[in-house]
CSV table of C-alpha atoms and ligand atoms in Angstrom, one decimal:
chain,number,residue,atom,x,y,z
X,205,MET,CA,2.6,22.7,-0.5
X,206,ASN,CA,0.8,24.8,2.0
X,207,GLN,CA,2.3,28.4,1.5
X,208,THR,CA,1.5,29.5,5.1
X,209,LEU,CA,3.4,26.6,6.5
X,210,LEU,CA,6.3,27.4,4.2
X,211,SER,CA,6.9,30.8,5.8
X,212,LYS,CA,6.8,29.3,9.4
X,213,ASP,CA,9.6,28.0,11.6
X,214,ILE,CA,9.0,24.2,11.7
X,215,PHE,CA,11.0,22.0,14.0
X,216,ILE,CA,10.9,18.3,13.3
X,217,LEU,CA,12.4,15.6,15.6
X,218,ALA,CA,13.2,12.5,13.5
X,219,ILE,CA,13.9,9.0,14.6
X,220,GLU,CA,15.4,6.1,12.6
X,221,SER,CA,15.8,2.6,14.0
X,222,SER,CA,15.2,0.3,11.0
X,223,CYS,CA,18.4,-1.8,11.3
X,224,ASP,CA,21.4,-1.5,13.6
X,225,ASP,CA,21.8,2.2,14.0
X,226,THR,CA,19.8,4.2,16.5
X,227,ALA,CA,19.5,7.7,15.1
X,228,ALA,CA,17.8,11.0,16.0
X,229,ALA,CA,17.9,14.4,14.3
X,230,VAL,CA,16.4,17.8,14.7
X,231,LEU,CA,15.6,19.9,11.6
X,232,HIS,CA,14.6,23.5,11.4
X,233,ASN,CA,12.6,23.6,8.1
X,234,ASP,CA,15.0,22.0,5.5
X,235,GLN,CA,18.1,22.5,7.5
X,236,VAL,CA,19.7,20.0,9.9
X,237,LEU,CA,20.4,21.3,13.5
X,238,SER,CA,21.6,17.9,14.8
X,239,ASN,CA,22.1,14.5,13.4
X,240,VAL,CA,23.1,11.8,16.0
X,241,VAL,CA,23.8,8.2,15.2
X,242,ALA,CA,24.7,5.5,17.8
X,243,ASN,CA,26.3,2.5,15.9
X,244,GLN,CA,25.8,-0.9,17.5
X,245,GLU,CA,29.3,-2.4,17.7
X,246,ILE,CA,27.9,-5.7,19.1
X,247,HIS,CA,27.1,-7.1,15.6
X,248,ARG,CA,30.8,-7.1,14.6
X,249,ALA,CA,31.5,-10.1,16.7
X,250,TYR,CA,28.8,-12.1,14.8
X,251,GLY,CA,29.8,-11.0,11.3
X,252,GLY,CA,26.4,-9.5,10.6
X,253,VAL,CA,23.4,-7.9,12.2
X,254,VAL,CA,21.6,-10.0,14.9
X,255,PRO,CA,18.0,-8.8,14.9
X,256,GLU,CA,17.3,-9.6,18.6
X,257,LEU,CA,20.5,-7.9,19.8
X,258,ALA,CA,19.7,-4.9,17.5
X,259,SER,CA,16.2,-4.3,19.2
X,260,ARG,CA,17.8,-4.6,22.6
X,261,ALA,CA,20.4,-2.1,21.8
X,262,HIS,CA,17.8,0.3,20.3
X,263,GLN,CA,15.9,0.1,23.6
X,264,GLN,CA,19.1,1.2,25.5
X,265,ASN,CA,20.1,3.9,23.0
X,266,ILE,CA,16.9,5.6,22.0
X,267,VAL,CA,16.4,7.9,25.0
X,268,PRO,CA,20.0,9.1,25.2
X,269,VAL,CA,20.3,9.6,21.4
X,270,VAL,CA,17.0,11.6,21.3
X,271,HIS,CA,18.2,13.6,24.3
X,272,GLN,CA,21.5,14.4,22.6
X,273,ALA,CA,19.9,15.4,19.3
X,274,LEU,CA,17.6,17.9,21.2
X,275,GLN,CA,20.6,19.2,23.2
X,276,GLN,CA,22.9,19.6,20.2
X,277,ALA,CA,20.1,21.4,18.3
X,278,ASN,CA,19.6,23.6,21.4
X,279,ILE,CA,15.8,23.0,21.1
X,280,ASP,CA,13.4,22.2,23.9
X,281,LYS,CA,10.9,19.4,23.2
X,282,ASN,CA,8.1,21.9,23.7
X,283,GLN,CA,9.3,23.8,20.6
X,284,LEU,CA,8.9,20.8,18.3
X,285,SER,CA,6.3,20.9,15.5
X,286,ALA,CA,6.1,17.2,14.8
X,287,ILE,CA,7.8,13.8,15.3
X,288,ALA,CA,8.8,11.8,12.2
X,289,PHE,CA,9.9,8.2,12.3
X,290,THR,CA,10.8,5.3,10.1
X,291,GLN,CA,7.8,3.0,9.6
X,292,GLY,CA,9.6,0.5,7.4
X,293,PRO,CA,11.0,-1.4,5.7
X,294,GLY,CA,13.5,-2.9,8.1
X,295,LEU,CA,13.9,-5.3,11.0
X,296,MET,CA,10.6,-5.6,12.9
X,297,GLY,CA,12.0,-5.6,16.4
X,298,SER,CA,14.2,-2.6,15.5
X,299,LEU,CA,11.3,-0.6,13.9
X,300,LEU,CA,9.0,-1.3,16.8
X,301,VAL,CA,11.4,0.6,19.2
X,302,GLY,CA,11.5,3.8,17.1
X,303,THR,CA,7.8,3.6,16.2
X,304,SER,CA,6.6,3.1,19.8
X,305,PHE,CA,8.9,5.9,21.0
X,306,ALA,CA,7.7,8.3,18.3
X,307,LYS,CA,4.0,7.6,19.0
X,308,SER,CA,4.4,8.1,22.8
X,309,LEU,CA,6.3,11.3,22.4
X,310,SER,CA,3.8,12.7,19.9
X,311,LEU,CA,0.9,11.8,22.2
X,312,GLY,CA,2.8,13.3,25.2
X,313,LEU,CA,3.6,16.5,23.5
X,314,ASN,CA,0.3,16.6,21.6
X,315,ILE,CA,2.0,17.2,18.2
X,316,PRO,CA,1.6,15.5,14.8
X,317,LEU,CA,3.2,12.1,14.1
X,318,ILE,CA,4.6,11.5,10.6
X,319,ASN,CA,5.5,8.0,9.3
X,320,VAL,CA,8.3,7.8,6.8
X,321,HIS,CA,9.4,5.2,4.2
X,322,HIS,CA,13.1,4.4,4.8
X,323,MET,CA,13.8,4.2,1.0
X,324,HIS,CA,12.0,7.5,0.2
X,325,ALA,CA,14.2,9.0,2.8
X,326,HIS,CA,17.5,7.8,1.2
X,327,ILE,CA,16.3,9.6,-2.0
X,328,LEU,CA,14.8,12.7,-0.4
X,329,ALA,CA,18.0,13.2,1.7
X,330,HIS,CA,19.1,15.2,-1.4
X,331,PHE,CA,16.6,17.9,-0.4
X,332,ILE,CA,18.4,18.7,2.8
X,333,LYS,CA,19.7,22.3,2.5
X,334,ASP,CA,23.4,22.1,3.0
X,335,PRO,CA,26.3,24.1,1.6
X,336,GLU,CA,28.0,20.7,0.5
X,337,GLN,CA,24.9,19.4,-1.4
X,338,THR,CA,23.2,20.5,-4.6
X,339,ILE,CA,19.5,19.8,-4.9
X,340,PRO,CA,18.5,17.7,-7.9
X,341,GLU,CA,15.9,19.0,-10.4
X,342,PHE,CA,12.9,16.8,-11.2
X,343,PRO,CA,12.6,14.4,-12.9
X,344,PHE,CA,15.8,12.5,-11.8
X,345,ILE,CA,16.9,9.0,-11.5
X,346,ALA,CA,17.8,7.8,-8.0
X,347,LEU,CA,20.0,4.8,-7.5
X,348,THR,CA,19.6,3.6,-3.9
X,349,ILE,CA,22.4,1.2,-2.9
X,350,SER,CA,22.5,-0.1,0.7
X,351,GLY,CA,22.9,-3.3,2.7
X,352,GLY,CA,19.2,-4.1,2.3
X,353,HIS,CA,18.3,-2.5,-1.1
X,354,THR,CA,19.4,-1.9,-4.7
X,355,GLN,CA,16.9,0.1,-6.6
X,356,ILE,CA,16.6,2.4,-9.6
X,357,VAL,CA,13.8,4.9,-9.1
X,358,LEU,CA,12.4,7.4,-11.4
X,359,VAL,CA,11.6,10.4,-9.2
X,360,LYS,CA,9.1,12.9,-10.8
X,361,ASP,CA,8.3,14.8,-7.6
X,362,TYR,CA,8.8,14.5,-3.9
X,363,PHE,CA,6.0,11.9,-3.5
X,364,ASP,CA,5.7,10.8,-7.1
X,365,MET,CA,8.3,8.1,-7.6
X,366,LYS,CA,8.4,4.7,-9.2
X,367,ILE,CA,10.9,1.8,-9.0
X,368,ILE,CA,12.0,1.0,-12.5
X,369,GLY,CA,14.7,-1.6,-11.6
X,370,GLU,CA,15.9,-3.6,-8.6
X,371,THR,CA,17.9,-6.5,-7.4
X,372,ILE,CA,16.4,-10.0,-7.9
X,373,ASP,CA,18.5,-11.4,-5.0
X,374,ASP,CA,21.2,-9.8,-2.8
X,375,ALA,CA,21.6,-6.1,-2.3
X,376,VAL,CA,24.8,-4.5,-3.4
X,377,GLY,CA,25.9,-3.7,0.1
X,378,GLU,CA,25.2,-7.4,1.0
X,379,ALA,CA,27.4,-8.4,-2.0
X,380,TYR,CA,30.2,-6.2,-0.6
X,381,ASP,CA,29.8,-7.5,2.9
X,382,LYS,CA,29.6,-11.2,1.9
X,383,SER,CA,32.7,-10.8,-0.4
X,384,ALA,CA,34.6,-9.2,2.4
X,385,LYS,CA,33.6,-12.1,4.8
X,386,MET,CA,35.1,-14.6,2.3
X,387,LEU,CA,38.3,-12.4,2.2
X,388,GLY,CA,38.4,-12.7,6.0
X,389,LEU,CA,37.5,-9.1,6.6
X,390,PRO,CA,35.3,-8.0,9.6
X,391,TYR,CA,31.7,-6.9,9.3
X,392,PRO,CA,30.7,-4.6,7.6
X,393,GLY,CA,33.3,-5.2,5.0
X,394,GLY,CA,32.1,-2.8,2.3
X,395,PRO,CA,34.2,0.1,3.5
X,396,LEU,CA,37.3,-2.2,3.8
X,397,ILE,CA,37.0,-3.5,0.3
X,398,ASP,CA,36.8,0.1,-0.8
X,399,ARG,CA,39.9,1.0,1.2
X,400,TYR,CA,42.0,-1.9,-0.2
X,401,ALA,CA,40.7,-1.4,-3.7
X,402,LYS,CA,42.3,2.0,-3.8
X,403,LEU,CA,45.7,0.3,-3.5
X,404,GLY,CA,45.2,-2.5,-6.0
X,405,ASN,CA,45.0,-3.2,-9.7
X,406,PRO,CA,41.3,-3.3,-10.9
X,407,HIS,CA,42.3,-5.3,-14.0
X,408,ALA,CA,44.2,-8.1,-12.1
X,409,TYR,CA,41.2,-10.5,-12.0
X,410,SER,CA,37.9,-10.6,-13.7
X,411,PHE,CA,34.5,-11.7,-12.3
X,412,PRO,CA,31.3,-12.3,-14.3
X,413,LYS,CA,28.4,-9.9,-14.4
X,414,PRO,CA,25.1,-11.7,-14.2
X,415,LYS,CA,22.8,-11.1,-17.1
X,416,VAL,CA,19.3,-10.1,-16.0
X,417,ASP,CA,16.8,-7.5,-17.4
X,418,PRO,CA,18.5,-4.2,-18.4
X,419,LEU,CA,17.4,-2.3,-15.2
X,420,ASN,CA,17.5,-5.2,-12.7
X,421,PHE,CA,20.5,-6.5,-10.7
X,422,SER,CA,21.7,-9.8,-9.5
X,423,PHE,CA,24.6,-10.3,-7.1
X,424,SER,CA,24.3,-13.8,-5.9
X,425,GLY,CA,26.3,-15.2,-8.8
X,426,LEU,CA,29.2,-12.8,-8.0
X,427,LYS,CA,29.4,-14.2,-4.5
X,428,THR,CA,29.7,-17.7,-5.8
X,429,ALA,CA,32.2,-16.7,-8.4
X,430,ILE,CA,34.4,-15.1,-5.7
X,431,LEU,CA,34.1,-18.2,-3.5
X,432,TYR,CA,35.3,-20.6,-6.3
X,433,PHE,CA,38.0,-18.2,-7.4
X,434,LEU,CA,39.4,-18.0,-3.8
X,435,GLU,CA,39.2,-21.8,-3.4
X,436,GLN,CA,41.1,-22.3,-6.6
X,437,GLN,CA,43.8,-19.7,-5.8
X,438,GLN,CA,44.3,-20.8,-2.3
X,439,ALA,CA,44.6,-24.5,-3.4
X,440,GLN,CA,47.7,-23.4,-5.4
X,441,ASP,CA,49.0,-20.8,-2.9
X,442,PRO,CA,47.6,-20.9,0.7
X,443,ASN,CA,49.0,-17.4,1.3
X,444,PHE,CA,47.3,-16.0,-1.8
X,445,LEU,CA,45.4,-13.3,0.0
X,446,GLU,CA,48.4,-12.1,1.9
X,447,HIS,CA,49.9,-10.7,-1.2
X,448,ALA,CA,46.8,-10.4,-3.5
X,449,MET,CA,44.3,-8.7,-1.2
X,450,ASN,CA,44.5,-5.2,-2.7
X,451,ASP,CA,44.2,-6.6,-6.3
X,452,VAL,CA,41.3,-8.9,-5.4
X,453,CYS,CA,39.4,-6.0,-3.7
X,454,ALA,CA,40.1,-3.6,-6.6
X,455,SER,CA,38.8,-6.3,-9.1
X,456,ILE,CA,35.7,-6.9,-7.1
X,457,GLN,CA,35.1,-3.2,-6.8
X,458,LYS,CA,35.6,-2.7,-10.5
X,459,THR,CA,33.1,-5.5,-11.3
X,460,ILE,CA,30.4,-4.0,-9.0
X,461,VAL,CA,30.9,-0.4,-10.0
X,462,ASP,CA,30.9,-1.2,-13.8
X,463,TYR,CA,27.7,-3.2,-13.2
X,464,LEU,CA,26.0,-0.3,-11.4
X,465,MET,CA,27.1,2.2,-14.1
X,466,GLU,CA,25.9,-0.1,-16.9
X,467,LYS,CA,22.4,-0.3,-15.3
X,468,LEU,CA,22.4,3.5,-14.8
X,469,ALA,CA,23.3,4.0,-18.5
X,470,ASN,CA,20.4,1.7,-19.4
X,471,ALA,CA,18.0,3.8,-17.2
X,472,VAL,CA,19.2,7.0,-18.8
X,473,VAL,CA,18.5,5.6,-22.3
X,474,GLN,CA,15.1,4.2,-21.3
X,475,THR,CA,13.8,7.3,-19.5
X,476,GLY,CA,15.6,10.1,-21.4
X,477,VAL,CA,16.5,11.5,-18.0
X,478,ASN,CA,20.3,12.1,-17.3
X,479,ARG,CA,20.1,13.6,-13.8
X,480,ILE,CA,21.3,11.0,-11.4
X,481,ALA,CA,21.2,11.0,-7.6
X,482,ILE,CA,22.6,8.2,-5.5
X,483,GLY,CA,21.8,7.3,-1.9
X,484,GLY,CA,22.2,4.6,0.7
X,485,GLY,CA,25.4,3.3,2.5
X,486,VAL,CA,27.2,2.1,-0.6
X,487,SER,CA,27.0,5.7,-2.1
X,488,ALA,CA,29.9,6.3,0.3
X,489,ASN,CA,32.0,4.1,-2.0
X,490,SER,CA,34.9,5.9,-3.7
X,491,GLY,CA,34.6,3.8,-6.9
X,492,ILE,CA,31.0,4.7,-7.6
X,493,ARG,CA,31.7,8.3,-6.7
X,494,SER,CA,34.6,8.6,-9.2
X,495,ALA,CA,32.7,6.7,-11.9
X,496,LEU,CA,29.8,9.2,-11.6
X,497,ALA,CA,32.2,12.2,-11.8
X,498,GLN,CA,33.7,10.6,-15.0
X,499,ALA,CA,30.1,10.2,-16.4
X,500,GLU,CA,29.5,13.9,-15.8
X,501,SER,CA,32.5,14.9,-18.0
X,502,ASP,CA,32.2,12.0,-20.5
X,503,LEU,CA,28.5,11.7,-20.9
X,504,GLY,CA,27.1,15.0,-19.8
X,505,TRP,CA,25.1,13.5,-16.9
X,506,LYS,CA,24.3,15.7,-13.9
X,507,THR,CA,25.1,13.7,-10.8
X,508,HIS,CA,24.3,14.2,-7.1
X,509,VAL,CA,26.1,12.4,-4.4
X,510,PRO,CA,25.0,13.1,-0.8
X,511,LYS,CA,27.2,14.3,2.0
X,512,PHE,CA,28.7,11.2,3.8
X,513,ALA,CA,26.6,11.6,6.9
X,514,TYR,CA,23.4,11.5,4.8
X,515,CYS,CA,24.5,8.3,2.8
X,516,THR,CA,24.5,5.7,5.6
X,517,ASP,CA,21.4,5.3,7.8
X,518,ASN,CA,20.7,8.5,9.6
X,519,ALA,CA,17.7,10.4,11.0
X,520,ALA,CA,18.3,13.7,9.1
X,521,MET,CA,16.9,12.0,6.0
X,522,ILE,CA,13.8,10.9,7.9
X,523,GLY,CA,13.5,14.5,9.1
X,524,ILE,CA,13.5,16.0,5.6
X,525,VAL,CA,10.7,13.7,4.5
X,526,GLY,CA,8.9,14.5,7.7
X,527,TYR,CA,9.2,18.2,6.9
X,528,LEU,CA,8.1,17.8,3.3
X,529,LYS,CA,5.1,15.8,4.4
X,530,TYR,CA,4.3,18.3,7.2
X,531,LEU,CA,4.2,21.0,4.5
X,532,THR,CA,1.4,19.1,2.8
X,533,GLY,CA,-0.7,19.2,6.0
X,534,TYR,CA,-0.2,15.4,6.4
X,535,GLN,CA,-0.3,13.7,9.8
X,536,ALA,CA,-0.5,10.0,10.7
X,537,ASN,CA,-3.2,8.4,12.7
X,538,HIS,CA,-1.9,7.0,16.0
X,539,ASN,CA,-2.8,3.4,15.1
X,540,VAL,CA,-0.1,3.5,12.3
X,541,ALA,CA,2.1,0.4,12.7
X,542,ALA,CA,5.7,-0.5,12.0
X,543,LYS,CA,6.1,-2.7,8.8
X,544,SER,CA,9.1,-4.8,8.0
X,545,ARG,CA,7.9,-4.9,4.4
X,546,LEU,CA,6.5,-1.6,3.4
X,547,THR,CA,5.3,-1.0,-0.1
X,548,PHE,CA,7.2,1.7,-1.9
K,388,KG4,O1,22.3,2.4,4.1
K,388,KG4,P1,23.1,1.6,5.1
K,388,KG4,O2,23.9,2.4,6.1
K,388,KG4,O3,22.2,0.6,5.8
K,388,KG4,C1,21.3,-0.1,5.2
K,388,KG4,O4,20.1,0.4,5.1
K,388,KG4,O5,21.6,-1.2,4.7
K,388,KG4,O6,24.1,0.8,4.2
K,388,KG4,C2,25.1,-0.1,4.8
K,388,KG4,C3,25.8,-0.8,3.7
K,388,KG4,C4,26.7,-2.0,4.2
K,388,KG4,O7,26.5,-3.1,3.4
K,388,KG4,C5,28.1,-1.4,4.0
K,388,KG4,O8,29.1,-2.4,3.8
K,388,KG4,C6,28.0,-0.5,2.8
K,388,KG4,O9,26.7,0.1,3.0
K,388,KG4,N1,29.0,0.5,2.7
K,388,KG4,C7,29.9,0.5,1.7
K,388,KG4,C8,30.8,1.6,1.9
K,388,KG4,N2,30.4,2.2,3.0
K,388,KG4,C9,29.3,1.5,3.5
K,388,KG4,N3,30.1,-0.4,0.7
K,388,KG4,C10,31.1,-0.1,-0.2
K,388,KG4,N4,32.0,0.9,-0.1
K,388,KG4,C11,31.9,1.8,1.0
K,388,KG4,N5,32.7,2.8,1.1
K,389,ZN,ZN1,19.3,2.5,4.6
């Protein structure tokens, strides 16, 4: 870290457009001044994100969202120190909107441009200074669980991290959303399964947990198991879900949460590190949150769960990575390009 920069007032404008949320945030050093997210409701009607529609909506949203972020932060664009943006991974058409916007603004204002890896951001969101968040100590294990990713990462320093486990097929958020779809719930169904799970019996039904390497995940088998289970139940009782919805959701949730916790326990044994930080949309889940709290008291783990606004896709997490990179003196070249598959 550059000590001179650490003592300065740095203002970062951050832009995130990797999937279906158009987001912009302004940070003053490691604190968030504004964090604006425009959700794209249009995808609900299709039961999932439609890439072409997402890019079009980003085009419409990006200017008003950035404007709102600057206004809420009470910052004039001429006060900005740098522009940070999500370079990838994500949907190409979506990433292109944020990338092109960030490049143009950085050229127009003649300030540094900083490219950010979306998954680094889900992890480094823990370093946002906030009264509701505790900052993890290095080294720690990050479990990133979202609609696109499921990874266990050993984090030794801000920019020294290594994936030690990941899904071999679907992401956990995808497993939630696909299960929800089979239950007739609207997209994205993860939060709904979570809501109904709280009202049901987690031991009512049991679903298999796929056997893969100790730190890897597989969710495609769960999806098939739920499909056959529902077909069987509905053959006997066409109104099965009308009375069993809460119990089915609670049982799915228990299967997924137990599976995630098992993998974390394997990672703790393998690395000898028992500080755990979660990130990504699924970390909003009440089941994983209470399982982690339980592991704190039962197993002596130290766990870190981000504030809700920093769990799902947001630009504040892009801003904190932008700030940390800025402190190292880094800036991107203007020929930097969006990448749908970006190496970690
Ligand atoms: O990180 P995120 O906002 O976007 C991606 O990068 O994918 O994660 C979205 C995912 C969706 O699959 C959504 O269903 C899931 O996070 N999700 C949840 C909950 N809240 C969001 N899954 C289970 N329980 C929740 N409470
Ligand atoms: Zn994400």
